[in-house]
Tab-separated table of C-alpha atoms in Angstrom:
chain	number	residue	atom	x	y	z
A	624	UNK	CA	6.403	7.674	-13.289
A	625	UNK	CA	2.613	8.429	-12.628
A	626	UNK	CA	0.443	8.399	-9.891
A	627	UNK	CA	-2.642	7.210	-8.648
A	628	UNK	CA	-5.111	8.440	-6.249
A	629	UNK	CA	-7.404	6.171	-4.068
A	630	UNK	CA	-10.125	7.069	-2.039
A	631	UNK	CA	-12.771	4.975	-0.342
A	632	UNK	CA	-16.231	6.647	0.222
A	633	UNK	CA	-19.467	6.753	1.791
A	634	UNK	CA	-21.614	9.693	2.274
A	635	UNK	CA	-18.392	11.926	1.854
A	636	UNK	CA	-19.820	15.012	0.313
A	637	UNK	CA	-18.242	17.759	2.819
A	638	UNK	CA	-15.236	16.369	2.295
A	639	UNK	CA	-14.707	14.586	-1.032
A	640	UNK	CA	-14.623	18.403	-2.713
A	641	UNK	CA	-12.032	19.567	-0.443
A	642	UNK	CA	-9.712	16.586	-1.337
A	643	UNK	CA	-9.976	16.591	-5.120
A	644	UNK	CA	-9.189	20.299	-5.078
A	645	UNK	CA	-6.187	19.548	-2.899
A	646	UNK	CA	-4.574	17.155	-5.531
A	647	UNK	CA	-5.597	18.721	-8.400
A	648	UNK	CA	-2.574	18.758	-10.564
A	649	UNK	CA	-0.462	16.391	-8.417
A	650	UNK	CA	-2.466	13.092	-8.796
A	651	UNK	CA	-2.493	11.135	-13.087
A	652	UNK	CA	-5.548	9.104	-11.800
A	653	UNK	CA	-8.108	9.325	-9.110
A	654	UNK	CA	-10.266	6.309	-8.448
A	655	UNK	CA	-13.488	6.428	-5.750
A	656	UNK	CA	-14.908	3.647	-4.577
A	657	UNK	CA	-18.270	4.170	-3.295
A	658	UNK	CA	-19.929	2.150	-0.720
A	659	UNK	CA	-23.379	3.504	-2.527
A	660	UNK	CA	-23.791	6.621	-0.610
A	661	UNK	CA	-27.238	8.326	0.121
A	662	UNK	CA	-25.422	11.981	-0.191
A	663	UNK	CA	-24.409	13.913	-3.311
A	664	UNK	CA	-20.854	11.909	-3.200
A	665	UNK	CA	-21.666	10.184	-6.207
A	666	UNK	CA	-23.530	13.535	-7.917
A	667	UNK	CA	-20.362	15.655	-7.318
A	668	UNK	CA	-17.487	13.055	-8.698
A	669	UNK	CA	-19.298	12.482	-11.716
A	670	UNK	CA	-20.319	16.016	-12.729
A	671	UNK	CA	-18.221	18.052	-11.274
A	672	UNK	CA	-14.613	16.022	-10.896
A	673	UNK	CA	-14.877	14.070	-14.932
A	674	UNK	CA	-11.180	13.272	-14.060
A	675	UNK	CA	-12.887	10.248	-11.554
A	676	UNK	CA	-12.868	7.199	-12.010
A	677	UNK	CA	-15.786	6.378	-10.066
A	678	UNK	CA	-17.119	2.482	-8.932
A	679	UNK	CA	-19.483	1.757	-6.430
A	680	UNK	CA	-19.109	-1.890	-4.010
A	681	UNK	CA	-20.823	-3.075	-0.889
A	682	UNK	CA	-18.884	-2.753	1.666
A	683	UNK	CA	-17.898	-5.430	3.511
A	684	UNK	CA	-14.900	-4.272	5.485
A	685	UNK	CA	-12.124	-1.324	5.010
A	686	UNK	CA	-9.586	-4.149	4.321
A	687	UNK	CA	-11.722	-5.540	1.436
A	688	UNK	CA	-12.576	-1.885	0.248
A	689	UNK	CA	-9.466	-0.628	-0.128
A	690	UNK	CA	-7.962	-3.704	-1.838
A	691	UNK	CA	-10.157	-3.251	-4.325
A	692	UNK	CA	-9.872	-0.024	-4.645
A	693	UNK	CA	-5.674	-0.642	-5.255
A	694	UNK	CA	-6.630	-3.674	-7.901
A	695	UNK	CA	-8.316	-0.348	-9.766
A	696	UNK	CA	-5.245	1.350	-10.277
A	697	UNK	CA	-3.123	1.258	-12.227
A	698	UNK	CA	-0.126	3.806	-12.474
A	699	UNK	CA	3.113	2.688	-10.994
A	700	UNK	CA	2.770	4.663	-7.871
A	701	UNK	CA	-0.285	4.795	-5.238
A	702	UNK	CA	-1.850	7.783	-3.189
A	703	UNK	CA	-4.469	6.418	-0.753
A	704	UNK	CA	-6.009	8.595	1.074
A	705	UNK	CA	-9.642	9.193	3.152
A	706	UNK	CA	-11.636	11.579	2.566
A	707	UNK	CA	-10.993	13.690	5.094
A	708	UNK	CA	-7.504	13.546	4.730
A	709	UNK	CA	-6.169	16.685	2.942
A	710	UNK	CA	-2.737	17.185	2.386
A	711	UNK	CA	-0.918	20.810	2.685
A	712	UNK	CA	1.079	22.308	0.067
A	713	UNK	CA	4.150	20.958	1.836
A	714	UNK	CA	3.607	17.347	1.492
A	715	UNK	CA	1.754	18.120	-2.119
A	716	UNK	CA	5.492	19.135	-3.133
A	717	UNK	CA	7.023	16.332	-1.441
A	718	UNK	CA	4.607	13.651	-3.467
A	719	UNK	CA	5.392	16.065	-6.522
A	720	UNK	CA	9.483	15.388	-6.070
A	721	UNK	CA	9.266	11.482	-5.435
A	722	UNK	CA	7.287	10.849	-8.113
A	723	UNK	CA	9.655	12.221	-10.432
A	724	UNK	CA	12.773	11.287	-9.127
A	725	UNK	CA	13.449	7.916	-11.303
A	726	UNK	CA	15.799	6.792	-8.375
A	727	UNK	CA	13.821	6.856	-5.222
A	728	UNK	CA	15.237	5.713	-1.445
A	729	UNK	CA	11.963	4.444	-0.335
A	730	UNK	CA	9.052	2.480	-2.067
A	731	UNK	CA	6.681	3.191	0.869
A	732	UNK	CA	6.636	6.564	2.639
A	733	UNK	CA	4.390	7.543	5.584
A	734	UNK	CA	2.093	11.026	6.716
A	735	UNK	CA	2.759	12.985	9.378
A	736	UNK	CA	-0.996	13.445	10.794
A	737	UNK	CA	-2.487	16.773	11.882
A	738	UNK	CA	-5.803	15.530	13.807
A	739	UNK	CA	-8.431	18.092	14.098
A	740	UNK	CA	-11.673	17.241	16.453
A	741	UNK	CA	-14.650	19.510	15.196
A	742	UNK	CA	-12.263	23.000	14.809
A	743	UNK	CA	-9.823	21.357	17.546
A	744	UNK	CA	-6.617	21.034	16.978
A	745	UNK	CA	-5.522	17.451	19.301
A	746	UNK	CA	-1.486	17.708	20.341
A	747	UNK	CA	-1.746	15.144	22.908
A	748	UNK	CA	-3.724	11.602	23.960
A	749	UNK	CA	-1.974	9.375	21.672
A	750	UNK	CA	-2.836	11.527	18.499
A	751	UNK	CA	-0.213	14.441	18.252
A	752	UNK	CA	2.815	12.242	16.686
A	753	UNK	CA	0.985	9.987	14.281
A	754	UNK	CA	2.573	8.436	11.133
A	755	UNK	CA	0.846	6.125	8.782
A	756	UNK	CA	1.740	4.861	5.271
A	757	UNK	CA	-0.074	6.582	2.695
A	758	UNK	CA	2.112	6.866	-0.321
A	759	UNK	CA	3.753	3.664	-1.800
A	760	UNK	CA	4.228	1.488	-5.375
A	761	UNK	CA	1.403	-0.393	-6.348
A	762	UNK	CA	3.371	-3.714	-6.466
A	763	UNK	CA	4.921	-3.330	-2.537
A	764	UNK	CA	1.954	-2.970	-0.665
A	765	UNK	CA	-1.625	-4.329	0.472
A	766	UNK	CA	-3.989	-3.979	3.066
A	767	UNK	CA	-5.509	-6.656	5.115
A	768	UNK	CA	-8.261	-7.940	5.189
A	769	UNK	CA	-9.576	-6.913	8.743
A	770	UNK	CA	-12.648	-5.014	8.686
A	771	UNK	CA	-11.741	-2.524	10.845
A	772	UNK	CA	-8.351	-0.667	11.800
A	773	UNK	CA	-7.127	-2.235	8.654
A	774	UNK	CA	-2.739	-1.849	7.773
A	775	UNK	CA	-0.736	-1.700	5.167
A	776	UNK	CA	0.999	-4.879	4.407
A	777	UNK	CA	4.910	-4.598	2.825
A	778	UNK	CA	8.102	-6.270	3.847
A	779	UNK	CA	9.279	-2.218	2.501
A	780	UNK	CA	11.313	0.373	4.717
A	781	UNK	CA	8.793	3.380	4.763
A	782	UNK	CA	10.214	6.835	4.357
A	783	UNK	CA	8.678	9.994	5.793
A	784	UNK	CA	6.681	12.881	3.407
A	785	UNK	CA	8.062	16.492	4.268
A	786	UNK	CA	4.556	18.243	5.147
A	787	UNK	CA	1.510	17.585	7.080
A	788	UNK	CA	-1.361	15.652	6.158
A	789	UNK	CA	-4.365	17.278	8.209
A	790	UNK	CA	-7.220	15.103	9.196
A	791	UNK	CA	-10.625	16.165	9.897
A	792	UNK	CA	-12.002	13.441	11.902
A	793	UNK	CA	-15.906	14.501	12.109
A	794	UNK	CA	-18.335	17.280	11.762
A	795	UNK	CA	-20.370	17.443	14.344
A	796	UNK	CA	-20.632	15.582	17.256
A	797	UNK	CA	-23.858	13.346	15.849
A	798	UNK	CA	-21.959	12.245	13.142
A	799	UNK	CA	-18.275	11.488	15.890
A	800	UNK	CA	-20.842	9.240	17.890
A	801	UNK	CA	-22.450	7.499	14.507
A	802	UNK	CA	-19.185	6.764	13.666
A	803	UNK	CA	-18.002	5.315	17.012
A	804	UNK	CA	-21.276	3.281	17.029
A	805	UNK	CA	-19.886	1.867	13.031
A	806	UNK	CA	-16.566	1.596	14.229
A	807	UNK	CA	-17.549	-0.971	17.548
A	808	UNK	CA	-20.112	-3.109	15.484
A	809	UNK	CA	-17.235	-4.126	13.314
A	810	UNK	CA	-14.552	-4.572	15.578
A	811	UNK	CA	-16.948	-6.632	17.788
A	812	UNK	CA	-17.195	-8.646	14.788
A	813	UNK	CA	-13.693	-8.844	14.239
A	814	UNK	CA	-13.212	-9.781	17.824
A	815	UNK	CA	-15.888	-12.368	17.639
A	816	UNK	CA	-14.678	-14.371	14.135
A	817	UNK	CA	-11.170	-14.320	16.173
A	818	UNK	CA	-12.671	-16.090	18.893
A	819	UNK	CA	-11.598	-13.430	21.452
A	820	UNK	CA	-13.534	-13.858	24.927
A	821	UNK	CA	-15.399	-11.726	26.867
A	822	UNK	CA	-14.937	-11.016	30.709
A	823	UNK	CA	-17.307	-8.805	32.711
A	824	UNK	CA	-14.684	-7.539	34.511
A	825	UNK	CA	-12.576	-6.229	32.015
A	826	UNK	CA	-15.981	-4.510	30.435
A	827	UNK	CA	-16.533	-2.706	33.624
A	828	UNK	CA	-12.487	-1.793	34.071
A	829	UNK	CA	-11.121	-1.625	30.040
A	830	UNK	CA	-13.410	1.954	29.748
A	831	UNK	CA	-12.067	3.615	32.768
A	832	UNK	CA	-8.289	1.994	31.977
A	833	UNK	CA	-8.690	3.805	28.424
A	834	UNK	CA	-9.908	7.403	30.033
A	835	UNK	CA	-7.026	7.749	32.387
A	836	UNK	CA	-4.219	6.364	29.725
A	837	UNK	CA	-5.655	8.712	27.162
A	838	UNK	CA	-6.807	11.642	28.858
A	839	UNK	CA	-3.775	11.130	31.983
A	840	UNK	CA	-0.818	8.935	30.994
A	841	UNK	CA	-0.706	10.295	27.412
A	842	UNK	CA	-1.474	14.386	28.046
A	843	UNK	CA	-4.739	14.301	26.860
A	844	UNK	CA	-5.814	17.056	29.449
A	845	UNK	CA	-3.521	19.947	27.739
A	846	UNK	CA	-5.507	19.974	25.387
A	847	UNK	CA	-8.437	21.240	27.368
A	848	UNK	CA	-11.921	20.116	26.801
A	849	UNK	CA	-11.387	19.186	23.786
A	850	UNK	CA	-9.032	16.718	25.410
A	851	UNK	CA	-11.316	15.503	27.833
A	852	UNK	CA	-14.051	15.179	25.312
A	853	UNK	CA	-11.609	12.335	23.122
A	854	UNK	CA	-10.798	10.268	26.161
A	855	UNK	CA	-14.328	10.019	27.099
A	856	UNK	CA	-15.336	8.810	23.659
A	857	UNK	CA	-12.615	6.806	23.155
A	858	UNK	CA	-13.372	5.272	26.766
A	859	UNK	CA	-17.028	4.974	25.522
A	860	UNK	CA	-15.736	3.480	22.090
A	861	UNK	CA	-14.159	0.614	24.308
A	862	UNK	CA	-17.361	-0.018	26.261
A	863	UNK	CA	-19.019	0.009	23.034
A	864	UNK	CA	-16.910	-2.821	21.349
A	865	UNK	CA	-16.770	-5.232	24.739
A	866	UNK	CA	-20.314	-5.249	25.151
A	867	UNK	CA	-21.432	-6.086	21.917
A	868	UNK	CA	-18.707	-8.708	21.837
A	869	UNK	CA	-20.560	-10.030	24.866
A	870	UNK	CA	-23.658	-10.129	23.391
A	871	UNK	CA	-23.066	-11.604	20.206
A	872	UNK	CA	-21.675	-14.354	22.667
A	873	UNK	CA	-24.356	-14.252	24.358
A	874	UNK	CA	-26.978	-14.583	21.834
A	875	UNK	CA	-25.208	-17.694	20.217
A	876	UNK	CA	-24.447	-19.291	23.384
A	877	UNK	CA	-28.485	-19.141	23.762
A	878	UNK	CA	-29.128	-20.200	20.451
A	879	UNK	CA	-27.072	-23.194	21.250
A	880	UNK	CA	-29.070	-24.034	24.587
A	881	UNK	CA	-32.149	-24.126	22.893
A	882	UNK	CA	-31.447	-25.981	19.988
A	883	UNK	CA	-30.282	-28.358	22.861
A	884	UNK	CA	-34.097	-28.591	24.280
């Protein structure tokens, strides 16, 4: 049995080096598909990593992306990882041993997640005992098609990888808040084409409810300030997403009254 890597990019260039040296050796195939980034990502997979298979798509939603990106493959089993998603030595054996065992428990194993803010490790607030699938056969598994805070689909039993797969969420605070502004404009979307409702209320409360459960409730402050710093942005993330819900509303409920007159 082989294996496949997939790895969805855009603008990934202090990261995507760090990955492919991490499964060099592990992975039989490594697609990238690029959402036609404006950094060297594209520069460094082609002439430095020959090995990639490298496409570029418009992206239109991490559902959609990485879809495509599995319809690329096409060894037996599938490795899908972000780019800032670098597994140790650990887990690199415990790919190494499933993929060639013939008889395997499990079709669909999932990552024990090391999150890192900046140099930071997080222990607490929700992200110190994370699991997600990452390694599974091509034929048991898709994503859906939501746009943001996409999942694996499979009707499979997931097993656990021995090791940790460290994440390195951002690299400087600019590019945390860019990606929290990317991150609400989508799921506002989402929320919108679901017909989900907006309440001013729950805009003014939902923020404040999200501090104290992350930062409170789930330990957040033992982590120190680095702590306090994720339940503030996730508390601002929240804002973010309600209030360009309710605009979006907003401007289409206008649109509507004047179309009227």
């Amino acid at each position: 049995m082989a294996l496949s890597l997939a790895v969805i990019t855009y603008n990934e260039e202090d990261n995507i080096i760090r990955l492919l040296n991490a499964v060099k050796g592990t992975v039989d195939e490594i697609i990238v598909v690029d959402s036609h980034s404006t950094d060297r990502t594209k520069e460094i997979c082609l002439q430095d990593y020959p090995e990639v298979k490298f496409y570029e798509k418009k992206f239109n939603g991490y559902g959609e992306q990485k879809n495509y990106a599995l319809s690329l493959c096409s060894e037996e089993w599938v490795l899908f990882l972000d780019a800032d998603e670098i597994p140790d030595e650990e887990m690199i054996r415990s790919i190494r041993k499933i993929i060639s065992c013939g008889n395997t428990k499990c079709t669909v194993y999932k990552a024990k997640f090391i999150n890192y803010v900046g140099i930071h490790l997080i222990r607490f607030g929700g992200w110190g005992n994370v699991c997600k699938e990452r390694l599974f056969k091509k034929d048991c598994a898709k994503y859906s098609d939501d746009k943001v805070h996409e999942f694996l689909i499979t009707d499979q039993k997931a097993g656990i990888l021995e090791g940790k797969l460290n994440h390195y969420t951002y690299k400087s605070i600019h590019h945390h808040i860019s990606k929290i502004n990317k991150y609400s404009d989508m799921m506002a979307e989402k929320m919108f084409e679901r017909g989900k409702k907006y309440y001013n209320f729950k805009i003014i409360i939902s923020p404040v409810y999200e501090f104290i459960k992350v930062f409170i409730f789930k330990l957040g402050f033992l982590d120190g300030f680095a702590g306090f710093y994720v339940a503030k942005t996730m508390s601002y993330y929240t804002f973010l997403k309600y209030i360009k819900l309710r605009e979006k509303i907003r401007i289409i409920e206008l649109k509507k009254k004047c179309d009227k007159l």
